[in-house]
C-alpha positions as YAML, in Angstrom:
chain: A
units: angstrom
residues:
- id: 1
  name: MET
  ca: [109.91, 56.17, 134.19]
- id: 2
  name: ILE
  ca: [108.17, 59.01, 135.31]
- id: 3
  name: HIS
  ca: [106.30, 61.47, 132.80]
- id: 4
  name: PRO
  ca: [108.13, 64.76, 131.57]
- id: 5
  name: ARG
  ca: [105.17, 66.92, 132.87]
- id: 6
  name: PHE
  ca: [106.07, 65.83, 136.78]
- id: 7
  name: ALA
  ca: [109.63, 67.00, 136.21]
- id: 8
  name: PRO
  ca: [109.35, 70.24, 138.56]
- id: 9
  name: VAL
  ca: [107.68, 67.80, 141.00]
- id: 10
  name: VAL
  ca: [110.90, 65.28, 141.08]
- id: 11
  name: PHE
  ca: [113.23, 68.43, 140.56]
- id: 12
  name: ALA
  ca: [111.72, 69.91, 144.03]
- id: 13
  name: LEU
  ca: [111.75, 66.56, 145.82]
- id: 14
  name: PHE
  ca: [115.49, 66.01, 145.54]
- id: 15
  name: MET
  ca: [116.54, 69.56, 145.51]
- id: 16
  name: ALA
  ca: [114.91, 69.40, 149.04]
- id: 17
  name: PHE
  ca: [115.92, 66.03, 150.00]
- id: 18
  name: PHE
  ca: [120.01, 67.13, 149.82]
- id: 19
  name: MET
  ca: [119.54, 70.61, 150.59]
- id: 20
  name: SER
  ca: [117.64, 69.76, 153.79]
- id: 21
  name: GLY
  ca: [119.90, 67.18, 154.61]
- id: 22
  name: ILE
  ca: [122.95, 69.37, 154.15]
- id: 23
  name: MET
  ca: [121.45, 72.40, 155.84]
- id: 24
  name: SER
  ca: [120.23, 70.54, 158.82]
- id: 25
  name: LEU
  ca: [123.51, 68.84, 159.31]
- id: 26
  name: VAL
  ca: [125.57, 72.26, 159.11]
- id: 27
  name: VAL
  ca: [122.74, 74.06, 161.48]
- id: 28
  name: THR
  ca: [122.84, 71.37, 163.84]
- id: 29
  name: THR
  ca: [126.48, 70.82, 164.16]
- id: 30
  name: ILE
  ca: [126.69, 74.76, 164.52]
- id: 31
  name: ASN
  ca: [124.09, 74.81, 167.53]
- id: 32
  name: ILE
  ca: [125.40, 71.79, 169.47]
- id: 33
  name: GLY
  ca: [128.87, 70.97, 168.09]
- id: 34
  name: LEU
  ca: [130.63, 67.39, 167.39]
- id: 35
  name: VAL
  ca: [128.87, 66.20, 170.19]
- id: 36
  name: ASP
  ca: [128.18, 61.98, 170.49]
- id: 37
  name: ASP
  ca: [125.05, 62.16, 169.44]
- id: 38
  name: LEU
  ca: [125.06, 64.43, 166.51]
- id: 39
  name: LEU
  ca: [123.93, 62.03, 164.13]
- id: 40
  name: LEU
  ca: [121.11, 61.05, 165.92]
- id: 41
  name: ARG
  ca: [119.97, 64.61, 166.46]
- id: 42
  name: TRP
  ca: [120.90, 65.35, 163.06]
- id: 43
  name: LEU
  ca: [118.24, 62.60, 161.80]
- id: 44
  name: VAL
  ca: [115.50, 63.66, 163.97]
- id: 45
  name: SER
  ca: [115.91, 67.08, 162.56]
- id: 46
  name: TRP
  ca: [116.14, 66.52, 158.81]
- id: 47
  name: PRO
  ca: [112.54, 65.02, 158.46]
- id: 48
  name: MET
  ca: [111.30, 68.34, 159.71]
- id: 49
  name: THR
  ca: [113.59, 70.57, 157.69]
- id: 50
  name: PHE
  ca: [112.28, 68.29, 154.72]
- id: 51
  name: ALA
  ca: [108.55, 69.17, 155.47]
- id: 52
  name: ILE
  ca: [109.42, 72.62, 155.14]
- id: 53
  name: ALA
  ca: [111.79, 72.59, 152.08]
- id: 54
  name: PHE
  ca: [109.67, 70.66, 149.86]
- id: 55
  name: PRO
  ca: [106.67, 73.06, 149.99]
- id: 56
  name: THR
  ca: [108.99, 76.06, 149.97]
- id: 57
  name: ILE
  ca: [110.81, 74.82, 146.82]
- id: 58
  name: MET
  ca: [107.61, 73.96, 144.88]
- id: 59
  name: VAL
  ca: [106.38, 77.73, 145.77]
- id: 60
  name: VAL
  ca: [110.01, 79.92, 145.18]
- id: 61
  name: ALA
  ca: [110.90, 77.89, 142.06]
- id: 62
  name: PRO
  ca: [108.83, 79.23, 139.57]
- id: 63
  name: MET
  ca: [109.57, 82.67, 140.74]
- id: 64
  name: VAL
  ca: [113.25, 81.99, 140.92]
- id: 65
  name: LYS
  ca: [113.08, 80.89, 137.18]
- id: 66
  name: ARG
  ca: [111.26, 84.14, 136.03]
- id: 67
  name: ILE
  ca: [113.85, 86.15, 138.13]
- id: 68
  name: VAL
  ca: [116.71, 84.42, 136.55]
- id: 69
  name: GLY
  ca: [115.07, 84.58, 133.01]
- id: 70
  name: ARG
  ca: [114.83, 88.44, 133.60]
- id: 71
  name: LEU
  ca: [118.43, 88.74, 134.54]
- id: 72
  name: ILE
  ca: [120.06, 86.59, 131.80]
- id: 73
  name: MET
  ca: [121.06, 88.13, 128.54]
- id: 74
  name: GLN
  ca: [119.26, 86.81, 125.75]
- id: 75
  name: GLU
  ca: [121.92, 85.27, 123.02]
- id: 76
  name: VAL
  ca: [122.85, 88.11, 120.52]
- id: 77
  name: PRO
  ca: [122.90, 86.89, 116.94]
- id: 78
  name: ALA
  ca: [126.30, 86.86, 115.42]
- id: 79
  name: GLU
  ca: [126.80, 89.55, 112.73]
- id: 80
  name: GLU
  ca: [127.68, 88.14, 109.61]
...
């Protein structure tokens, strides 16, 4: 198993993997349509998008966590 201190890196790795895969497929399909070699073109573009997505998530995720932390209301204690 992986040590908990690596959780942000593992999270970023999986998030980048799935998001870059989905987004590159969508954008590739929008740009070229449903052509015969769509799968091949997508598989060529996916590693390039992953290479951008992973470091971006590593940099942006802490900022997003801070923003969300400021926007989310803290739990109000129930009155007795």
